[in-house]
Every structure is written in structure tokens, then in C-alpha cells.
Tab-separated table of C-alpha atoms in Angstrom:
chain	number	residue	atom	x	y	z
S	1	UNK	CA	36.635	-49.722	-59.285
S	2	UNK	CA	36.253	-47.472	-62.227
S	3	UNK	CA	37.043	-43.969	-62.082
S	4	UNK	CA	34.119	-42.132	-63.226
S	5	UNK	CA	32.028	-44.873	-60.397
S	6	UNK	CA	34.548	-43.591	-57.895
S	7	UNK	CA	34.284	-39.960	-58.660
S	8	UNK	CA	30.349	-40.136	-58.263
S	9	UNK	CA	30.634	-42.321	-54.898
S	10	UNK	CA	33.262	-39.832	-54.212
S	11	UNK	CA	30.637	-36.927	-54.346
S	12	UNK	CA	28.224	-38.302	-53.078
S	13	UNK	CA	29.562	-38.978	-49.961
S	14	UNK	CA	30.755	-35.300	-49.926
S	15	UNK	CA	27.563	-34.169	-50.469
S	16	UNK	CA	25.748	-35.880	-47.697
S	17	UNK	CA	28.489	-35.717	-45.382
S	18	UNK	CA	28.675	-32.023	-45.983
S	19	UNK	CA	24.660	-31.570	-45.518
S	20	UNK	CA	24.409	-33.886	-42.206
S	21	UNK	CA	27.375	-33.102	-40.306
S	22	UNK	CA	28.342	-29.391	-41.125
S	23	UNK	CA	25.390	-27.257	-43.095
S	24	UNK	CA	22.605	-28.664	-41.657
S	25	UNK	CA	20.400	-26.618	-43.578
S	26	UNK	CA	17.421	-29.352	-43.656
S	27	UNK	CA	17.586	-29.789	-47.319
S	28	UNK	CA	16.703	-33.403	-47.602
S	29	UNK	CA	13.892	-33.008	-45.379
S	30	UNK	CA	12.227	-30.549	-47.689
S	31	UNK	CA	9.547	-31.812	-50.285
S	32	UNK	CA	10.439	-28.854	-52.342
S	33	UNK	CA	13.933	-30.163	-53.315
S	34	UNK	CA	12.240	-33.499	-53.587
S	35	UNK	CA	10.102	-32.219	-56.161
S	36	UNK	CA	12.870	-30.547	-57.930
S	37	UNK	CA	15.051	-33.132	-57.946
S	38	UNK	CA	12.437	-34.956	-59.453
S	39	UNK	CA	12.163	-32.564	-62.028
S	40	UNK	CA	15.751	-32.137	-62.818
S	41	UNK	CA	16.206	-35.900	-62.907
S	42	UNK	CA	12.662	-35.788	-65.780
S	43	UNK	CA	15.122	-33.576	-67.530
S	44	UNK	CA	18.393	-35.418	-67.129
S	45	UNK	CA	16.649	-38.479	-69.053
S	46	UNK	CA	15.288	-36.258	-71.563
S	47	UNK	CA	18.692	-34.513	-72.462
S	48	UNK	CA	21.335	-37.426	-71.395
S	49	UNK	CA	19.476	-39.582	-73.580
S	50	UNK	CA	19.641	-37.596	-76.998
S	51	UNK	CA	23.312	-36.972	-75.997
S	52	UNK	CA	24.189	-40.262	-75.697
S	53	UNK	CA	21.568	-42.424	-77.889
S	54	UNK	CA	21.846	-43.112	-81.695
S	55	UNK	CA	24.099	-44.179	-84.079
S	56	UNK	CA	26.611	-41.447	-83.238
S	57	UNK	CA	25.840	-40.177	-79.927
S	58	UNK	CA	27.445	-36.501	-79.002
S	59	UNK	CA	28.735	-37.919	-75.801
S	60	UNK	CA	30.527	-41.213	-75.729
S	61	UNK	CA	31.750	-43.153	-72.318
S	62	UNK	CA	34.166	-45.690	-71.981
S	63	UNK	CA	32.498	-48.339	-70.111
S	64	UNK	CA	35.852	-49.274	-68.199
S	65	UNK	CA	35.781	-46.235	-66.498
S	66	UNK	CA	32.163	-47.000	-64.891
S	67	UNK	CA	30.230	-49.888	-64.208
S	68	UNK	CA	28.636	-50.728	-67.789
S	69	UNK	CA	25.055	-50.320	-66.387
S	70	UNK	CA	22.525	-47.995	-68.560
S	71	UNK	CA	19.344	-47.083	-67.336
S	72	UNK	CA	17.052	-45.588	-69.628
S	73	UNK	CA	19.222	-47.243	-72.619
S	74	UNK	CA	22.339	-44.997	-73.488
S	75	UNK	CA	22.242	-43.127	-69.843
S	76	UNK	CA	25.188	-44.316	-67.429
S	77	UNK	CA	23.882	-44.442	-64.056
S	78	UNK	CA	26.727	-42.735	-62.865
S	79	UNK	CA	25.249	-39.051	-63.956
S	80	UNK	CA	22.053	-39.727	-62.325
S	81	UNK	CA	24.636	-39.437	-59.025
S	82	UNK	CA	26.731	-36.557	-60.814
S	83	UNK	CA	23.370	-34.716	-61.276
S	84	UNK	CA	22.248	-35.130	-57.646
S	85	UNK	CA	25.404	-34.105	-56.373
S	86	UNK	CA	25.343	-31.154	-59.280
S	87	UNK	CA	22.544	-29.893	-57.937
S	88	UNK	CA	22.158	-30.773	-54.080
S	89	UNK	CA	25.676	-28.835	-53.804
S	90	UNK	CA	24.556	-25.699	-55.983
S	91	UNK	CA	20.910	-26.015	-53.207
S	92	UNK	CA	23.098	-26.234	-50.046
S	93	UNK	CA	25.323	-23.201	-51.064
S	94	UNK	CA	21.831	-21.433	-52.188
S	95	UNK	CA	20.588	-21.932	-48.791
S	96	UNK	CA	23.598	-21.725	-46.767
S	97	UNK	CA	24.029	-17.976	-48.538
S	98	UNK	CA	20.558	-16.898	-47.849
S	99	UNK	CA	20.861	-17.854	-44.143
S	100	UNK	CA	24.339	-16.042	-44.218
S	101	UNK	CA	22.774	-12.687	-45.822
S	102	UNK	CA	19.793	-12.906	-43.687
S	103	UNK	CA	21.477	-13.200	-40.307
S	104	UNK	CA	24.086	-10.223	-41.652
S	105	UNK	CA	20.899	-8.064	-42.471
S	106	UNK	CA	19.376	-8.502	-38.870
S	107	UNK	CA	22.256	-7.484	-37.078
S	108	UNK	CA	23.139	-4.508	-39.595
């Protein structure tokens, strides 16, 4: 499997794992981060696509190292999972930090 495929599933997997078993901070059950994954991904199309479009894109992969498939045209579909996992990661620590502060305030 190609290495920047494996990297992503890699994440992924982190990600979740890391939310379901250990955090628990009901992220995914939150229409908020729906919504602004939603709008980070409106973004991510916008800004992956004029680095990686055109006759001389700014960012060039090397389709052995994912799986060749491009989606908008120019856009691996590999950062689509690097941005989720980008983002859902910086969320959970958000969260998990605010909790943490929170529960130090009451007992201060």
C-alpha cells in the first residue's frame, strides 16, 4: 500500500481510536464540529485545488505513494483524511484542555 495512503489510514485510526476509547469527549456527536468540518473541508477544496491544479501546480504528489484517485481534479483524496485528522486532533485536545482547566478551577 502506498505510504502517504498508509499514513492517512494510519491517523485515522488514531484519531477515532483515541476519541472512542480514551477522550470520550463526544466530539463526533456534536453538529457543531459537523458543521465545521464541513467548512474546513469547503476550504480544503478551495486552497488544495489552486495548490495542486494548473500547468505547474505549487504542490506536486507522486502518485505511487497514494492511491492515484483525485477528487475535485488535482486534490488526492488522501488530504481530505489528513485534514480530518488535522483538525479532529487539534478539536479533541481543545476540548480535552477546557474540561482539564475547568475541573482544576472548581476544585481551586
Amino acid at each position: 500500500m502506498p505510504e502517504y495512503t498508509v499514513s492517512v489510514v494510519l491517523g485515522l485510526v488514531v484519531v477515532v481510536v483515541l476519541e472512542l476509547a480514551w477522550l470520550r469527549t463526544g466530539l463526533f456527536r456534536s453538529v457543531r464540529y459537523w458543521v465545521s468540518m464541513a467548512i474546513v473541508l469547503g476550504f480544503q477544496v478551495l486552497v488544495d485545488g489552486l495548490l495542486t491544479r494548473g500547468s505547474r501546480p505549487v504542490v506536486a504528489y507522486d502518485d505511487s505513494q497514494n492511491l492515484g484517485i483525485r477528487c475535485p481534479p488535482g486534490i488526492p483524496i488522501e488530504d481530505f483524511g489528513f485534514g480530518f485528522v488535522l483538525c479532529t486532533a487539534v478539536l479533541l485536545g481543545w476540548v480535552r484542555w477546557q474540561r482539564r482547566d475547568a475541573r482544576l478551577s472548581a476544585e481551586s
